[in-house]
XYZ file of C-alpha atoms in Angstrom:
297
model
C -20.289 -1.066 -9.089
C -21.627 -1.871 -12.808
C -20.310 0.686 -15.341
C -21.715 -0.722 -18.147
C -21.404 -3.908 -20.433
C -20.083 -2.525 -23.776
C -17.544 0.119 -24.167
C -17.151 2.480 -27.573
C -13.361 3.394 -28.211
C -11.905 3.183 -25.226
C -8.159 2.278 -24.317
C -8.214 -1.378 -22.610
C -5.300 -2.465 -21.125
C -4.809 -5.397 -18.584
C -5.054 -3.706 -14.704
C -1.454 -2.735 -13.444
C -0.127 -4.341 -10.080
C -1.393 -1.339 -8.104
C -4.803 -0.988 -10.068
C -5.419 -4.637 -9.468
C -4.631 -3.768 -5.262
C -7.215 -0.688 -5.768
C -9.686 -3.489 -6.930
C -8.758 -5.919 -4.580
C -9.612 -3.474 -1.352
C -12.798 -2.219 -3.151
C -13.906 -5.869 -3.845
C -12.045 -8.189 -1.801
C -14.923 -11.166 -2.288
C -14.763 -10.565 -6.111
C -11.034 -9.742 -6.420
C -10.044 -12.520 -4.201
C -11.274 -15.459 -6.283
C -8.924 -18.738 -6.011
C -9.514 -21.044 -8.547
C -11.896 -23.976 -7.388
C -14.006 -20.880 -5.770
C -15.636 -19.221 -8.881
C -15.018 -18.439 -12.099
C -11.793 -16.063 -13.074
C -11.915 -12.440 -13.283
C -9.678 -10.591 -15.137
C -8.819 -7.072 -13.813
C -9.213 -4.552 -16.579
C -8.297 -0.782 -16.924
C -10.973 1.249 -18.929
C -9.301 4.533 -20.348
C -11.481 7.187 -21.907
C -11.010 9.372 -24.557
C -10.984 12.265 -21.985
C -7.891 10.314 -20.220
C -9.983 9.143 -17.468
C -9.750 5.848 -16.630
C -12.182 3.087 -14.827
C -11.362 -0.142 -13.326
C -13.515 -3.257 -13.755
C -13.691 -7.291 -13.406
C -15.008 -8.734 -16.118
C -15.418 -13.067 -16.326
C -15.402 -12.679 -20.118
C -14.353 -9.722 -22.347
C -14.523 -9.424 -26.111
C -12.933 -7.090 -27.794
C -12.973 -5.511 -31.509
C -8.959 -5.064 -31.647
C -7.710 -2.933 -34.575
C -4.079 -1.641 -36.229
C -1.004 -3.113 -34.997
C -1.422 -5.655 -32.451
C 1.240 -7.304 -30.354
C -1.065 -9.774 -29.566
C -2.119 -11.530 -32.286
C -3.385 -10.171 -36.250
C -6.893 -8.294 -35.036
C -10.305 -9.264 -35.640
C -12.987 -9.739 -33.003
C -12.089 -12.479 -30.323
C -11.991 -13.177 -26.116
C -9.339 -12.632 -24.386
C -7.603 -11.772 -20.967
C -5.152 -9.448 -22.782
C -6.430 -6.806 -25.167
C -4.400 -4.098 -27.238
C -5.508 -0.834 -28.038
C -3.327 2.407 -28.716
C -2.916 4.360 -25.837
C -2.460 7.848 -25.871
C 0.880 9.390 -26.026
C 2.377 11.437 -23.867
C 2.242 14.024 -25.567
C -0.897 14.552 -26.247
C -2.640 14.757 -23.807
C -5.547 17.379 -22.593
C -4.539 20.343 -19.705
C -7.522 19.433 -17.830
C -6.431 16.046 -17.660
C -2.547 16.871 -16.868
C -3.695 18.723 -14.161
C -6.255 16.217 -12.436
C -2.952 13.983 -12.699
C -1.223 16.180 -10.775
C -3.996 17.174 -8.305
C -4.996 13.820 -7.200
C -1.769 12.792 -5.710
C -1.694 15.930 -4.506
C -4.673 15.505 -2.751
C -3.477 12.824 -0.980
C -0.117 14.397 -0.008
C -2.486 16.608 2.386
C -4.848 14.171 3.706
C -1.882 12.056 4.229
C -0.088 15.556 5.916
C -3.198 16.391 7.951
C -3.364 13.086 9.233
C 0.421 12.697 9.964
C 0.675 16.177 11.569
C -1.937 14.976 14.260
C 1.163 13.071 15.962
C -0.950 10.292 17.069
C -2.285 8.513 14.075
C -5.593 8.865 15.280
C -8.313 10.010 12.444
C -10.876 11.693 14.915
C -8.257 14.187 15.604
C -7.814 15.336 12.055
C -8.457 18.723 10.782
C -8.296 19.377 7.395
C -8.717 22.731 8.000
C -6.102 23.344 10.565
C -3.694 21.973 8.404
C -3.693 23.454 5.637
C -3.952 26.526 7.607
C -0.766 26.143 8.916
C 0.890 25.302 5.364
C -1.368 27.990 3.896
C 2.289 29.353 2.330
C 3.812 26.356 1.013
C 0.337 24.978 -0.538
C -0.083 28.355 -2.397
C 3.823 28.023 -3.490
C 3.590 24.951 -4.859
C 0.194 25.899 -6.857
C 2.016 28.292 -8.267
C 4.571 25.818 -9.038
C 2.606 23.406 -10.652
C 0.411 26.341 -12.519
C 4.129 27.477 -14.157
C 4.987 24.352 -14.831
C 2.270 22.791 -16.261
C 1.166 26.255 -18.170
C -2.025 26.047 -16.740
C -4.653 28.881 -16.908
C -6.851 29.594 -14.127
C -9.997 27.507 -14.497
C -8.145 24.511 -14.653
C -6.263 25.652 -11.838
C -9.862 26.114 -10.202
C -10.114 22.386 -10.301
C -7.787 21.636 -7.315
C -10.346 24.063 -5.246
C -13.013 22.335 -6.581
C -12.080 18.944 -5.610
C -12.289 20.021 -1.827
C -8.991 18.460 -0.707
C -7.952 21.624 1.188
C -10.938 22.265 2.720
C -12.497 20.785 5.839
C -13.748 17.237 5.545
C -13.158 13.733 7.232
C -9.892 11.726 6.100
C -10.780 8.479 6.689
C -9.663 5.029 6.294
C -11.237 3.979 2.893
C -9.157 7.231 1.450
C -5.588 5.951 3.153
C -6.372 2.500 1.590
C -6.550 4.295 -1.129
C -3.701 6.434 -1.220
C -1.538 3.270 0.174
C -2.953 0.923 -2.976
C -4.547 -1.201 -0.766
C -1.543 -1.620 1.870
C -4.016 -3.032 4.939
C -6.474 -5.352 4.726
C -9.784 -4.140 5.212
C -10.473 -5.149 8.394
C -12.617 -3.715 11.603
C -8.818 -2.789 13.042
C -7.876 -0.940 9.529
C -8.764 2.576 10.743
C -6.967 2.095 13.952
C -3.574 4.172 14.767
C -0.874 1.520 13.922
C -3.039 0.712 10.495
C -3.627 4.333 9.706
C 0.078 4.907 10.613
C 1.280 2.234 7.960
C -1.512 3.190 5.446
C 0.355 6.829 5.666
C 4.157 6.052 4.971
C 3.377 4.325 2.388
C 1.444 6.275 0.506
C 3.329 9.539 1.072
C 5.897 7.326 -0.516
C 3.180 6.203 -3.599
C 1.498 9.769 -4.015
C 5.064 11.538 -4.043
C 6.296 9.096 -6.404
C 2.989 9.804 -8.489
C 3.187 13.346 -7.905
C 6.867 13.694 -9.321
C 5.385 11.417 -12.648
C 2.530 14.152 -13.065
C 4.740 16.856 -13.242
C 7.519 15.369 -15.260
C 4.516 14.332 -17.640
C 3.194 18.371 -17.246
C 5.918 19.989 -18.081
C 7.098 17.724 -21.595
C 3.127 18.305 -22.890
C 3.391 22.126 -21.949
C 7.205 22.500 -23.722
C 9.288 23.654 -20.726
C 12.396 23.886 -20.823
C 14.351 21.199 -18.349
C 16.808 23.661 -17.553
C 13.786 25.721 -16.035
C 11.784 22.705 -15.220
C 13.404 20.831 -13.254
C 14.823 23.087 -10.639
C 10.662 24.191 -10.602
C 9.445 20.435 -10.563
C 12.370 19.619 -7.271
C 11.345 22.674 -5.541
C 7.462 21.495 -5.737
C 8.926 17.829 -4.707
C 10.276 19.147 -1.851
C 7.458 20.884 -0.415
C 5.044 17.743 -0.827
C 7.796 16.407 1.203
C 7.439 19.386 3.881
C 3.679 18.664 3.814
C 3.571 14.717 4.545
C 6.044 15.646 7.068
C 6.334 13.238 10.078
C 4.512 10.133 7.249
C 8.680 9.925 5.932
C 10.115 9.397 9.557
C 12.840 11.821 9.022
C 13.723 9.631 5.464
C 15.284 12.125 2.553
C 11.744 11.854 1.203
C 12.559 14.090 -2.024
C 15.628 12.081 -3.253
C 13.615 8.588 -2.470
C 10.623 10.168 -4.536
C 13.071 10.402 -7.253
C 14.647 7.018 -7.165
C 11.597 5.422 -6.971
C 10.180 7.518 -10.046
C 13.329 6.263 -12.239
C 12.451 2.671 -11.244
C 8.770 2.707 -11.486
C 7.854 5.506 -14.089
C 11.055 6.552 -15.852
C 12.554 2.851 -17.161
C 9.457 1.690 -18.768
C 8.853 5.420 -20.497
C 12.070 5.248 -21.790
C 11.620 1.336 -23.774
C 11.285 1.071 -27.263
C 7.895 -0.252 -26.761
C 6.772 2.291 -24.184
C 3.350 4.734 -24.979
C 5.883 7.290 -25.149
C 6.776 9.120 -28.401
C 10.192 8.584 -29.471
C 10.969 12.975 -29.283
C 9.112 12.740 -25.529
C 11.404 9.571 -24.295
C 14.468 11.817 -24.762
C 12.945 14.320 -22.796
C 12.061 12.270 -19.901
C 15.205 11.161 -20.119
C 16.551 14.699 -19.913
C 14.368 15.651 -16.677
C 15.675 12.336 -14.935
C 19.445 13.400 -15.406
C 18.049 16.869 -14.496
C 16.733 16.146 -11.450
C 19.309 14.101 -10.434
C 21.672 16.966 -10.891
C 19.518 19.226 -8.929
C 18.311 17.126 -5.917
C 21.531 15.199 -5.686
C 20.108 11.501 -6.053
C 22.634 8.949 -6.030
């Protein structure tokens, strides 16, 4: 896909190790390049102003860098690595909080349809049936996230709107997905043992992301931790529920947290880290929060 040749104020950042997985499934030929075999591409992350962000290989990039640059003094110039300021934490729009939280969440029920089929096979998904059955805890944990993240209705509205709880194919190109690229796209990659492996891990990925949405929803709205937290566990634990049989019985809420700490909450937490210095401490206070509540070692 071409997005465009010249960007206006966006937030460029080299691709993270998952990003540059996503790219490598969606363009294995392109993403794969050894050297001898073409020239090099360098995996970029495009973030709008909105907070959405694109990913894109680029063989050459220039950049107009500006302010305070790690990298060098400014001025126009190539390079593989670019600077620009990224958003805070903080400050950061509800519609785009919640889309954080809702697209892991999606996958926490594609991932749940799929894994409460018992046999790993995708023709006998139903969406529908599903989420049926979980009708309850889906409309708790809404209502979890909505308090949480002090969202009003029509941003609520969005999860609806994205059709993840409502009747559609789950498919192999969305586990890839959801698993940040785990299989190798193959003609074998949608069958059972694939789609089975393509579904623990990313129940393990989506909670982990899931958990980092809501953390990140609740310091932008201002709730309290000592609300929070127990709030943010309890919605943990039913994305747990819902990926059911994708953990194998593991203590999926507890691991969600540990791996949050490691992947999400130590980088937040360095000096250097996009985080403001007031929102670090509070990150910090949700981690020893939720380790109080869920019990993580």
């Amino acid at each position: 896909m071409r997005l465009g040749t010249r960007y206006v104020a966006p937030g460029l950042r080299p691709a993270d190790r998952q990003e540059q997985a996503t790219l490598k499934a969606l363009a294995p030929d392109a993403a794969g390049a050894r050297p001898g075999a073409g020239p090099r591409l360098v995996a970029l992350a495009i973030e709008s102003a909105s907070g959405g962000v694109g990913l894109v290989l680029c063989s050459r990039v220039r950049a107009l860098r500006g302010g305070s640059d790690p990298l060098g003094d400014g001025g126009t110039g190539e390079s593989e690595l670019l600077w620009s300021h990224p958003p805070r934490k903080w400050d950061i729009p509800e519609e785009i909080l919640a889309r954080s939280v809702f697209g892991p969440l999606g996958g926490i029920v594609e991932i749940g349809a799929v894994a409460a089929t018992g046999t790993w096979d995708l023709a006998d998904v139903s969406v529908r049936e599903f989420v049926s059955r979980r009708q309850g805890d889906i409309t708790r944990l809404l209502e979890v996230v909505q308090e949480v993240g002090g969202f009003g209705e029509p941003v609520m509205g969005i999860f609806d709107d994205l059709g993840y709880a409502r009747e559609h194919p789950v498919e192999a190109p969305s586990l890839l997905l959801w698993s940040s690229g785990y299989e190798e796209v193959s003609d074998r990659f949608d069958q059972p043992d694939a789609v089975r492996r393509m579904s623990r891990v990313g129940a393990d990925l989506q909670l982990t992301r899931f958990l980092d949405a809501m953390v990140e929803a609740a310091i932008a709205h201002g709730t309290d931790v000592a609300r929070g937290a127990p709030l943010i566990a309890e919605a943990l634990q039913i994305a747990v529920v819902l990926v059911g049989p994708a953990l194998d019985g593991a203590h999926g809420d507890v691991t969600a947290l540990r791996m949050w700490r490691v992947a999400h909450l130590a980088g937040l937490l360095l000096p250097d880290s996009p985080a403001a210095p007031e929102a670090r401490a509070l990150f910090r206070d949700y981690g020893h929060a939720l380790d109080a509540v869920l019990g993580a070692p």
